[in-house]
Coordinates of C-alpha atoms and ligand atoms in Angstrom, one line a residue:
X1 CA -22.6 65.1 55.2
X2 CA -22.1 67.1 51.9
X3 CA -24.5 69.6 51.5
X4 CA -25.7 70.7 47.6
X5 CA -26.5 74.5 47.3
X6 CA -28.7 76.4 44.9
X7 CA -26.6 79.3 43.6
X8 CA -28.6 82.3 43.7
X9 CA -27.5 86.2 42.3
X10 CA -23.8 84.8 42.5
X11 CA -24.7 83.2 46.1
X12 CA -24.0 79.6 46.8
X13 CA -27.6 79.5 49.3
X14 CA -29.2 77.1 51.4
X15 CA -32.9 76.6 51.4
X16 CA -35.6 76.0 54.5
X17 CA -35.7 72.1 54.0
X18 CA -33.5 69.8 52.8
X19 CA -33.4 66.2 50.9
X20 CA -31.7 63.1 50.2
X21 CA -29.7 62.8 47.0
X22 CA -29.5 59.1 46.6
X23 CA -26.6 56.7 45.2
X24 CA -28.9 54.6 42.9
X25 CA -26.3 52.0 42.7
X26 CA -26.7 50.8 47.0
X27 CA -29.3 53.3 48.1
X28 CA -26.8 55.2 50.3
X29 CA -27.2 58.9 50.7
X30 CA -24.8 60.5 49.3
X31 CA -25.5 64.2 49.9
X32 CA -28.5 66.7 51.3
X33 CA -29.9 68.8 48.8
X34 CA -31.6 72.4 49.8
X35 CA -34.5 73.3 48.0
X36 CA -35.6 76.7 46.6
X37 CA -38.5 77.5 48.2
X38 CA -41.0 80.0 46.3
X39 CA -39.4 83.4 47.5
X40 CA -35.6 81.8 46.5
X41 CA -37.3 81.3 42.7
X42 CA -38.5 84.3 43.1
X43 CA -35.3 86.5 44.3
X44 CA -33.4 83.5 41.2
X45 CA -35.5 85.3 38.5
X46 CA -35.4 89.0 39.7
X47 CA -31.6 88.3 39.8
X48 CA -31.5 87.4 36.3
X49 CA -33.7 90.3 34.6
X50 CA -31.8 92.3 36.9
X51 CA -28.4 91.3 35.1
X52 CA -29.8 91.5 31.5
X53 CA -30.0 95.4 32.4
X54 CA -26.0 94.7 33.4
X55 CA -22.3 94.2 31.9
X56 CA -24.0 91.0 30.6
X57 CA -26.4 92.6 28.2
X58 CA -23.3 94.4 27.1
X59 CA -21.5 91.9 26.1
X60 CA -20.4 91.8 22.3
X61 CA -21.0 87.9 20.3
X62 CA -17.1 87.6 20.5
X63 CA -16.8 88.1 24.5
X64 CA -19.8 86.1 25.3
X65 CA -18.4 83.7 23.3
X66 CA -15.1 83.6 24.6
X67 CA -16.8 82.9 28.0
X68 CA -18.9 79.9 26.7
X69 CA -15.2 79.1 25.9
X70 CA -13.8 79.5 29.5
X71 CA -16.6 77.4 30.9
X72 CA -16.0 75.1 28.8
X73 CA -12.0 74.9 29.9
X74 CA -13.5 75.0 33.9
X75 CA -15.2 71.4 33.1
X76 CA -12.2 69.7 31.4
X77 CA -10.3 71.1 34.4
X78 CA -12.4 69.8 36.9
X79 CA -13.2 66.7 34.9
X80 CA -12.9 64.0 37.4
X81 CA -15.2 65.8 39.9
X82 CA -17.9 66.0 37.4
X83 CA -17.5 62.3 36.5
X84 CA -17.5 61.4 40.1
X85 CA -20.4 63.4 40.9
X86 CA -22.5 62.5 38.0
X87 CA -21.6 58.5 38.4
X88 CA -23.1 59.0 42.1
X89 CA -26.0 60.4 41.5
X90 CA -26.7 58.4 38.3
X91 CA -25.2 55.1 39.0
X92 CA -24.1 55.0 35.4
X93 CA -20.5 53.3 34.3
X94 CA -17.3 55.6 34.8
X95 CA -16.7 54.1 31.3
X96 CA -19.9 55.8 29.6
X97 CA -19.8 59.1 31.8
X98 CA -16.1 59.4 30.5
X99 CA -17.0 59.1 27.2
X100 CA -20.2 60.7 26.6
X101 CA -21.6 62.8 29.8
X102 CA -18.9 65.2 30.9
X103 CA -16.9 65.5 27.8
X104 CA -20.3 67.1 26.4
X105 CA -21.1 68.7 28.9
X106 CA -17.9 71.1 27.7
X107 CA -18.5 70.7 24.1
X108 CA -21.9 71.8 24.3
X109 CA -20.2 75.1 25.2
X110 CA -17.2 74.9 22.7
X111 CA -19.9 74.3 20.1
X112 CA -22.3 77.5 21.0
X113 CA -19.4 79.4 20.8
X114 CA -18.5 78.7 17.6
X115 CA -22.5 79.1 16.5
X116 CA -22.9 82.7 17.5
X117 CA -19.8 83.8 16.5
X118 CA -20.7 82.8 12.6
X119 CA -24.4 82.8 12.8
X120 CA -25.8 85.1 9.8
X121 CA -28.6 86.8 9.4
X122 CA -31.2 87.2 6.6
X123 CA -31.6 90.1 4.4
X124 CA -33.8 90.9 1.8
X125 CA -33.8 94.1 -1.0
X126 CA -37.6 94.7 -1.4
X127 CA -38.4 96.5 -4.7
X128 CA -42.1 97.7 -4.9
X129 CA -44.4 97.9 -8.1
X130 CA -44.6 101.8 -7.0
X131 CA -40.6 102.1 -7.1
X132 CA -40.4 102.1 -3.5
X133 CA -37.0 100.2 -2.3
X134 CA -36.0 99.0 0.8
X135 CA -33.4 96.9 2.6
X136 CA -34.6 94.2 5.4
X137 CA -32.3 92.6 7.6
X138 CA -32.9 90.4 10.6
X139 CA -30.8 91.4 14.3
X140 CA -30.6 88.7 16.9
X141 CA -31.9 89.6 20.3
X142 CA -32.1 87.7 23.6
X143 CA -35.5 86.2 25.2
X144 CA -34.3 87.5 28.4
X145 CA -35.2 84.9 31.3
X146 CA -34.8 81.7 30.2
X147 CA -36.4 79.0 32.8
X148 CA -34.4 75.0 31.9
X149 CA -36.2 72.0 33.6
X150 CA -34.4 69.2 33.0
X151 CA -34.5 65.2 33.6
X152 CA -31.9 62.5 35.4
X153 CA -30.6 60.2 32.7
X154 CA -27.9 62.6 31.2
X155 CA -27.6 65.1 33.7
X156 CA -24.5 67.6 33.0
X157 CA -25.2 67.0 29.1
X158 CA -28.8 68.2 29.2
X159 CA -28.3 70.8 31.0
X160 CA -25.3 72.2 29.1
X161 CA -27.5 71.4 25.8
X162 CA -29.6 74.4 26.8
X163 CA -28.0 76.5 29.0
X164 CA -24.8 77.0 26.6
X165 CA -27.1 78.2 23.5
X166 CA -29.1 80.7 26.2
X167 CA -26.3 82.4 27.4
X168 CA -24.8 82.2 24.2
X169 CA -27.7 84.7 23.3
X170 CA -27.0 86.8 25.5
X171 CA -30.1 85.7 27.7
X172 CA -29.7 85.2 31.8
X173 CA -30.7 81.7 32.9
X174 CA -32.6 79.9 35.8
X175 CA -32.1 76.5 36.1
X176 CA -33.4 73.5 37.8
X177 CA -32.2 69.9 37.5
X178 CA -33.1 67.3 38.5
X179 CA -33.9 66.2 42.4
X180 CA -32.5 62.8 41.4
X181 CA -29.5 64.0 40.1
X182 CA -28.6 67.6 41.6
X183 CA -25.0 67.7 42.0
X184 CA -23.4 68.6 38.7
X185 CA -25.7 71.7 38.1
X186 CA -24.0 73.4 41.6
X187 CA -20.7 71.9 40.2
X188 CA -21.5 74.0 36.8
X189 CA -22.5 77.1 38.7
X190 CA -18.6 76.6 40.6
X191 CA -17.3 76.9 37.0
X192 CA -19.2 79.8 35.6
X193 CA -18.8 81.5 38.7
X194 CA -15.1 81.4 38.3
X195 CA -15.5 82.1 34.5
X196 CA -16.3 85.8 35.3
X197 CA -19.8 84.9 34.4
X198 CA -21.7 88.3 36.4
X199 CA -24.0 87.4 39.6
X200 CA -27.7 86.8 38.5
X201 CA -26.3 85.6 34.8
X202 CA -26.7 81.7 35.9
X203 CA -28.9 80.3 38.6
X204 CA -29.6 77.4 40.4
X205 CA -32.4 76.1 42.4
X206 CA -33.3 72.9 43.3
X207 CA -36.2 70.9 44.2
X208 CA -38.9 69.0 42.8
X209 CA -42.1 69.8 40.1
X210 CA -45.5 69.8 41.5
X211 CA -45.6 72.7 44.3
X212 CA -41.9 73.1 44.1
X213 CA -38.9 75.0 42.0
X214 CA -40.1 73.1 38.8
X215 CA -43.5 75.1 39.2
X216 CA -42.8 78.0 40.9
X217 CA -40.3 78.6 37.8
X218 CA -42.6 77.5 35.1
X219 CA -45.4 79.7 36.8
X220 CA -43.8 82.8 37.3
X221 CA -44.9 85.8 35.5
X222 CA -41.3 86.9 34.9
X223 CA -39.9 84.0 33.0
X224 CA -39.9 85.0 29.2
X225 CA -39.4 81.2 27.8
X226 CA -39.3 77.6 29.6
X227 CA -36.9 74.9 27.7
X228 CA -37.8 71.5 29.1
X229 CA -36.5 68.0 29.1
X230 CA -38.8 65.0 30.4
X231 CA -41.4 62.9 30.5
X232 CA -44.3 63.8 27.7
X233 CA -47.3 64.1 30.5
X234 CA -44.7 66.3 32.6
X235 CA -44.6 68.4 29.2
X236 CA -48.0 68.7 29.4
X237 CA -48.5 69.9 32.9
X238 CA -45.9 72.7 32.4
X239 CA -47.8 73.5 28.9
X240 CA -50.9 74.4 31.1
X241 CA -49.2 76.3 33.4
X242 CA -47.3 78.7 31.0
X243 CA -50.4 78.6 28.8
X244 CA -51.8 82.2 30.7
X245 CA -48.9 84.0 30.0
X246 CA -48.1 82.7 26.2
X247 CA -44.1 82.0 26.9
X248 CA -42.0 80.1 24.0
X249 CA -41.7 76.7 25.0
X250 CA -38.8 73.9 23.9
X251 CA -40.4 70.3 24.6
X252 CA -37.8 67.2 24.4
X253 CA -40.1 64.6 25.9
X254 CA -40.4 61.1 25.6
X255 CA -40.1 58.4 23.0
X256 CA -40.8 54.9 22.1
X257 CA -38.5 54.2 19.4
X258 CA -38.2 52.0 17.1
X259 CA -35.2 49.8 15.0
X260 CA -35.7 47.8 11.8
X261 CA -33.0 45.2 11.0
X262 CA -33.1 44.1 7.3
X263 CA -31.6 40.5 6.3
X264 CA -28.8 42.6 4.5
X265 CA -27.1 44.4 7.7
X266 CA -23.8 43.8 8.8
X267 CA -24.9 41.7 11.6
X268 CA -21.6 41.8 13.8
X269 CA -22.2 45.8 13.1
X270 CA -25.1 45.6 13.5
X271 CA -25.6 43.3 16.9
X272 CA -23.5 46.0 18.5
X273 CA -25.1 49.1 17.6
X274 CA -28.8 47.5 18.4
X275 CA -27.1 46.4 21.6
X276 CA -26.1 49.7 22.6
X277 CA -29.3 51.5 21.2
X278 CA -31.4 49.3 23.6
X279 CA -29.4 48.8 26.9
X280 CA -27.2 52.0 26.8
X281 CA -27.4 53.5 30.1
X282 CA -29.6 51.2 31.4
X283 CA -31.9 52.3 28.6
X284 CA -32.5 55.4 30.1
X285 CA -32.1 57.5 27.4
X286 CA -34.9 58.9 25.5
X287 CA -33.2 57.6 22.1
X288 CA -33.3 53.6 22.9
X289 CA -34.9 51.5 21.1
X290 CA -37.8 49.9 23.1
X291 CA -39.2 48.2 19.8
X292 CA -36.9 45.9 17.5
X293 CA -38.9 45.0 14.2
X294 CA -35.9 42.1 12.5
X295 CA -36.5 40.5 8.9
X296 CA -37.9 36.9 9.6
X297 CA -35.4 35.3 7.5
X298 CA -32.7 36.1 10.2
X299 CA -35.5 36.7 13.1
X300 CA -34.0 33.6 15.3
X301 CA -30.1 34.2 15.0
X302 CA -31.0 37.9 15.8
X303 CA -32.7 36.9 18.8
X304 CA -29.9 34.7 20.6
X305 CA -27.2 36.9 19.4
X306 CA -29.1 40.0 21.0
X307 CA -29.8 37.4 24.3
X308 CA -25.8 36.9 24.1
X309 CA -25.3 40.6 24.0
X310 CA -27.8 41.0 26.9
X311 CA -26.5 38.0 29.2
X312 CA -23.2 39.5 28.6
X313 CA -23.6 42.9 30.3
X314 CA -21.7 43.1 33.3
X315 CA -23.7 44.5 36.0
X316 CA -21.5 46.3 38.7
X317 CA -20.3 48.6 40.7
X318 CA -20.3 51.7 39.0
X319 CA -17.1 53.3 39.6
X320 CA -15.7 50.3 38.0
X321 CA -13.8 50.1 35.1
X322 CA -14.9 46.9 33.5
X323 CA -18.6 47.6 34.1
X324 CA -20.8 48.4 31.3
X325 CA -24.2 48.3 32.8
X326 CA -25.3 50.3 35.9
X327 CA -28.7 50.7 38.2
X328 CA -32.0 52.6 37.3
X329 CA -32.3 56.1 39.0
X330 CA -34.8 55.2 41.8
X331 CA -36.2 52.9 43.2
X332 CA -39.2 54.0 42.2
X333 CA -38.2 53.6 38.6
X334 CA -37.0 50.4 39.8
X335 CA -40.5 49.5 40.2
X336 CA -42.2 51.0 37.6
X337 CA -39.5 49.0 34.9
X338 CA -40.4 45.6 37.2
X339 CA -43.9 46.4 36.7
X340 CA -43.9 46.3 32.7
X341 CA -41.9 43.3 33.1
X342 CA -44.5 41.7 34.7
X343 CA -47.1 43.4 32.5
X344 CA -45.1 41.2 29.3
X345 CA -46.1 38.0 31.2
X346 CA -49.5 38.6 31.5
X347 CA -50.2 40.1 28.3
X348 CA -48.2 36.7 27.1
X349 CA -44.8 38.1 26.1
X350 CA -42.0 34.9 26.2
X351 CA -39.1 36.7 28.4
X352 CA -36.0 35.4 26.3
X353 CA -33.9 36.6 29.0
X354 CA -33.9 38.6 32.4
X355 CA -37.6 39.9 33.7
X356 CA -36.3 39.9 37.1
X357 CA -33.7 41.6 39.4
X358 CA -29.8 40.4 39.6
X359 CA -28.4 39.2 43.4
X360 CA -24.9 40.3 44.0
X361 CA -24.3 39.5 47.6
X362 CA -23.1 42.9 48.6
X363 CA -24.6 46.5 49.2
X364 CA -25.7 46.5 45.3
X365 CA -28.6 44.3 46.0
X366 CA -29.6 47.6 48.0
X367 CA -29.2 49.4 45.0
X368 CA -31.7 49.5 41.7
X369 CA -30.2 47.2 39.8
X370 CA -32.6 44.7 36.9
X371 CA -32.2 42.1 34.7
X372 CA -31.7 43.4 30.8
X373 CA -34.3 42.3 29.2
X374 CA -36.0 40.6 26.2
X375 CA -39.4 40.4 25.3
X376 CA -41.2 38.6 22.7
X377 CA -44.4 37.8 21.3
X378 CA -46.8 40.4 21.9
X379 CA -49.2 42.1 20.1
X380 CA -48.6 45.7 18.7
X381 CA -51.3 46.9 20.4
X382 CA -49.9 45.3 24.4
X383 CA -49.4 48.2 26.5
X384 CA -45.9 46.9 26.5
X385 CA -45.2 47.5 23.0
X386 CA -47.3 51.0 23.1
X387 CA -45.4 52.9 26.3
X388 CA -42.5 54.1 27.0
X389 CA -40.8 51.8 29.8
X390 CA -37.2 53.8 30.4
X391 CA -35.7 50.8 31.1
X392 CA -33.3 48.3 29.3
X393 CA -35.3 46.6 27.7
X394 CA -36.6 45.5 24.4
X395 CA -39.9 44.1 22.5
X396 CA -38.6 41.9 19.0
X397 CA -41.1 41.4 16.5
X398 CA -40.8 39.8 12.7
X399 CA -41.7 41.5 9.7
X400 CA -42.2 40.2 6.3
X401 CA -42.1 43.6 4.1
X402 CA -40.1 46.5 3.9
X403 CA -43.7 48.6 4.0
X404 CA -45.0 46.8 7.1
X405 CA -41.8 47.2 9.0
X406 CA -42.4 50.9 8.4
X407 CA -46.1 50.8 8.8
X408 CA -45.4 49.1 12.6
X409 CA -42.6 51.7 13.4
X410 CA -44.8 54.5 12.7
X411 CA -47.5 53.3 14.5
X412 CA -47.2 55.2 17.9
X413 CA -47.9 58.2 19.4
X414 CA -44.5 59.2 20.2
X415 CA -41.7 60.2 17.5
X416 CA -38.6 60.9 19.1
X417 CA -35.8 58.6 16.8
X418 CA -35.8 55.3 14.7
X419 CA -32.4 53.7 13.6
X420 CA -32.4 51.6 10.3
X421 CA -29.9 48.7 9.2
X422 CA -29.2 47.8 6.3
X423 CA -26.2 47.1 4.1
X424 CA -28.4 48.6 0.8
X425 CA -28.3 52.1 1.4
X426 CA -30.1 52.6 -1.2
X427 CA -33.1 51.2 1.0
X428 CA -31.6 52.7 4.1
X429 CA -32.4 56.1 2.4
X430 CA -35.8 54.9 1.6
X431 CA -36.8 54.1 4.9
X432 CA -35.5 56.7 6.9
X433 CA -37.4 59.3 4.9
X434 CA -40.8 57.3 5.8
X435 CA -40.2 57.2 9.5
X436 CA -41.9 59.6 11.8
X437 CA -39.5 60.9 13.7
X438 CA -37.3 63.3 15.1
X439 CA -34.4 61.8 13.6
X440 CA -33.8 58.2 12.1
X441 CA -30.1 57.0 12.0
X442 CA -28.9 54.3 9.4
X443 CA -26.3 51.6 11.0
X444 CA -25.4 53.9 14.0
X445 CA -26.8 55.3 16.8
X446 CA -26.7 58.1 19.0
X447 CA -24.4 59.8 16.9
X448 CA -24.6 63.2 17.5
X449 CA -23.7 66.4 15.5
X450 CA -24.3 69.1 17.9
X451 CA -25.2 71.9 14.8
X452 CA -28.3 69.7 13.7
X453 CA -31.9 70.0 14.5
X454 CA -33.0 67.9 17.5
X455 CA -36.4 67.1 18.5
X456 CA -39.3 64.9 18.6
X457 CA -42.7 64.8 16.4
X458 CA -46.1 64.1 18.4
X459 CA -45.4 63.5 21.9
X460 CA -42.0 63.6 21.9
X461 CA -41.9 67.0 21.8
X462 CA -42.0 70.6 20.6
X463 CA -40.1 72.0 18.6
X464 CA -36.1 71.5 17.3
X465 CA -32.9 72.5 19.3
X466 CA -29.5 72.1 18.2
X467 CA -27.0 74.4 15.7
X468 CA -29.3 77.3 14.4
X469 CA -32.4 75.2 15.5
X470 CA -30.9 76.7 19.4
X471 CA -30.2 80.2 18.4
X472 CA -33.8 80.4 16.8
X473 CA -35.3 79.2 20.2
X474 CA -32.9 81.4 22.4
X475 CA -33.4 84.4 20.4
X476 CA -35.7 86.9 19.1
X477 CA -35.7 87.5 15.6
X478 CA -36.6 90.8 15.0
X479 CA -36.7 92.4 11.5
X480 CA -35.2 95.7 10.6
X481 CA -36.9 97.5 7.6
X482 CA -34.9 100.6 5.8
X483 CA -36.3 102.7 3.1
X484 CA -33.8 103.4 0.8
Ligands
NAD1 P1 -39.7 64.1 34.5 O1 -40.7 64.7 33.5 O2 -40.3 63.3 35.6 O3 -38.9 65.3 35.2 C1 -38.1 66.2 34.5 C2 -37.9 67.4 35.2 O4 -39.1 68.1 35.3 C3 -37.4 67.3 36.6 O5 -36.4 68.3 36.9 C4 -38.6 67.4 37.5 O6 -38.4 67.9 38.8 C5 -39.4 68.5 36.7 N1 -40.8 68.5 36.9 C6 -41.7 67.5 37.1 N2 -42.9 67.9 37.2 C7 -42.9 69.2 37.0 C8 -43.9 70.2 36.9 N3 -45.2 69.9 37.1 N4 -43.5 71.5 36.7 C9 -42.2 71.8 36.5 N5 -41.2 70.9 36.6 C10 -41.6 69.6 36.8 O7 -38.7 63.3 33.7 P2 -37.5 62.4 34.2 O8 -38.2 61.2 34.8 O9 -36.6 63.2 35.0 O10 -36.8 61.9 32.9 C11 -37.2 60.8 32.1 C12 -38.1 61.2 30.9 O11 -37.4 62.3 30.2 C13 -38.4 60.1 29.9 O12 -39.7 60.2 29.5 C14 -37.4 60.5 28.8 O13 -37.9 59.9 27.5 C15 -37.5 61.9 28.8 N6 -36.3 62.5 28.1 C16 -36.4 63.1 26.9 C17 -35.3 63.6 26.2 C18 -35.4 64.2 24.9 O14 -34.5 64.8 24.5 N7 -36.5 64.1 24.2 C19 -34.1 63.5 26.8 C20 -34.0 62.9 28.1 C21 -35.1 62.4 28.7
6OD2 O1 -27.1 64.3 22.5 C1 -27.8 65.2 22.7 O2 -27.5 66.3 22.5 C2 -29.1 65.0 23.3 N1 -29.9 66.1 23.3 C3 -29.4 63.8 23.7 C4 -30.6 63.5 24.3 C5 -30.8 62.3 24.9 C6 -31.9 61.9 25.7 O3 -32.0 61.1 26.6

């Protein structure tokens, strides 16, 4: 059985005790996983200070770059183990991890690269009523050790998001993924090894949250900044526990997001876009749209075309080609999902289609496979239409106005993204600057420009990551005054 290291001060390491790393789509093991215990975090983040004294706090912008740059090269060269590995542990389609997953999970380095190396600064010429005159300019340093928790549904691309813009700053990096999904993170730590990336630079431990690596690295004393992606109350435990020693925090949590679909959109366009937004990876990403608000006047097509879209998902094996719709991580996701399906029925949702589990007839129906799903008829204020499910499915509701379709989506206590569709863009505009939210798209979705601020409003999150929105996180700003 394949055993997944941490990788520890340039040390591929076992730990005391070991667990399962399952294949979500027929509950196979597919690997053991070794889990940091306390003094492994421990020896992880004494590695990394230890190398910000090193060659690594040397570095100049251009070579650190240039390694972002060779990382990046490592994953396009070992493409196809990456898919593999992250298709395994995710049971999402080769198809989508092609596209999206590993390809960024090397552009998120190309891109850093390119950040630092033309990232300005601010200056400023102060002139004082007394005649005194001075020149203030701003220098970049690094926050040192940088502790990245991150979720299951996009594995290799959450994890680059944040650990390319850290190193890119020059700071030294411990990271733990996922227990659900472990196996690209020691894949990444083969390539920045062989990058020429020094020992203590990169770490990995695994393990879990609660009385594991997620809190002994969020806890420690030595940590100068915790990034996090993940479930909003997660967020909120890890606040608490940083909280005594005031680190920086990064928060992308959770979202309940809503689309509006105006009579006007392009509804071929449109059909496939909302279809992606909500069933897209089994609608475990923290982008989908849970909540569909559709103009009455074309409330009932929308509804059986989005049931068509739905019904026509092909649920399979996910190392198939022709498969567009994989398993949920878990099985006890698997549950939790089923559970709000059932929750719809009793709060008196009509299921137009799915609420259940598919039947294949082969090792899948050991798997965590459900029914995409669509819910209608509930109240706004039904727990179904309130919390975030992480599944794929969807609530539709009418709307008559323009101002209550805006009024519903802003009702929540989340504010991660919203998508808008319209063929007036004129309106489009309008809208999108009234939604609360991280960021609204108009006729697309999940279409991502790496340099622009991403982030969530309320419990989605603090604070923005992405182009400058990174560097501002990863660095300190410090401000250089000069009398002249
Ligand atoms: P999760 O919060 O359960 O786990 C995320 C990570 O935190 C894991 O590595 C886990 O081991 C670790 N963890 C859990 N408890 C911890 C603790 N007390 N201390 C330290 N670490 C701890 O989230 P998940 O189930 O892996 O991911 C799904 C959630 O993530 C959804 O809510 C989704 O919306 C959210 N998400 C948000 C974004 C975003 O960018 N806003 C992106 C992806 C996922
Ligand atoms: O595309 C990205 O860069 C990004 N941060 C996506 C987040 C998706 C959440 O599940």
């Amino acid at each position: 059985m394949k055993v997944i290291q941490n990788y520890i001060n340039g040390r591929f390491v076992k730990g005391a005790r070991e667990f399962a790393d399952i294949n979500p789509a027929d509950g196979s093991v597919i690997a053991q996983v070794t889990e940091a215990d306390r003094a492994m975090v421990d020896e992880a983040v004494a590695a990394a200070r230890q190398a910000l004294e090193g060659e690594w706090g040397r570095l100049t912008v251009p070579a650190r770059a240039a390694v972002l740059n060779k990382i990046a090269c490592g994953i396009d060269a070992r493409f196809d183990e990456f898919l593999q590995a992250e298709v395994a542990d995710t049971g999402k389609p080769v198809s989508l991890a092609s596209k999206i997953d590993v390809p960024r999970g090397a552009a998120n380095f190309r891109a850093f690269a390119d950040i630092i190396k033309t990232a300005g600064g601010e200056s400023f010429r102060t002139e004082t009523p007394d005649g005194v005159t001075a020149l203030n300019y701003t220098v970049r340093k690094p926050l040192g050790v940088v502790g990245i928790i991150t979720p299951w549904n996009l594995p290799l691309l959450l994890l680059t998001w944040k650990v390319a813009p850290a190193l890119a700053c020059g700071n030294c990096v411990v990271a733990k993924p996922s227990e659900e999904t472990p196996a690209t993170a020691t894949l990444l730590a083969e390539v920045v090894e062989s990058s020429g990336v020094p020992a203590g630079v990169f770490n990995v431990v695994h393990g879990f949250g609660p009385d594991s690596a997620g809190e002994f690295l969020t806890t420690h004393p030595e940590v100068d900044a915790i990034t996090f992606t993940g479930e909003s109350r997660t967020g909120a435990a890890i606040m608490r526990s940083v909280a005594p020693s005031v680190k920086p925090v990064s928060f992308e949590l959770g979202g309940k997001n809503a689309a509006i679909v105006f009579a006007d959109c392009d509804f071929d366009d449109t059909m496939k876009g909302l279809s992606d937004s909500v069933f897209l990876n089994t609608g475990q990403v923290c982008l989908c749209a849970e909540r569909v608000y559709v103009e009455r006047s074309i409330f009932d097509r929308f509804l059986s075309a989005l049931k068509r879209e739905a019904e026509n998902l092909r649920l399979g094996w996910p190392m198939h080609a022709s498969t567009t719709m994989g398993p949920l991580i878990s099985r006890d996701h698997r549950e939790k999902v089923l559970s709000y399906y059932q929750l719809a029925k009793e709060e008196g949702a009509t299921t137009v289609t799915g609420g259940g589990t598919p039947e294949f007839g082969d090792g899948r129906d050991n798997g965590y496979y459900v029914q995409p799903t669509i819910l209608t008829g509930l109240p706004e204020s039904s727990r179904c239409v309130k919390e975030e499910i992480f599944g794929p499915v969807c609530h539709v509701a009418p709307f008559d106005t323009e101002e209550e379709a805006i009024a519903k989506s802003n009702d929540t206590k989340y504010g991660l993204a919203a998508s808008v569709w319209t063929s007036n863009l004129k309106r489009g505009h309008r809208v999108a600057g009234k939604l609360r939210a991280g960021i609204t798209w108009v006729n697309c979705w999940f279409l991502r420009d790496l340099r622009t601020p991403f982030g969530g409003v309320g419990l989605s999150g603090i604070g923005r990551e992405g182009g400058m929105h990174s560097l501002n996180f990863y660095s300190e700003l410090s401000n250089i005054c000069v009398k002249l």
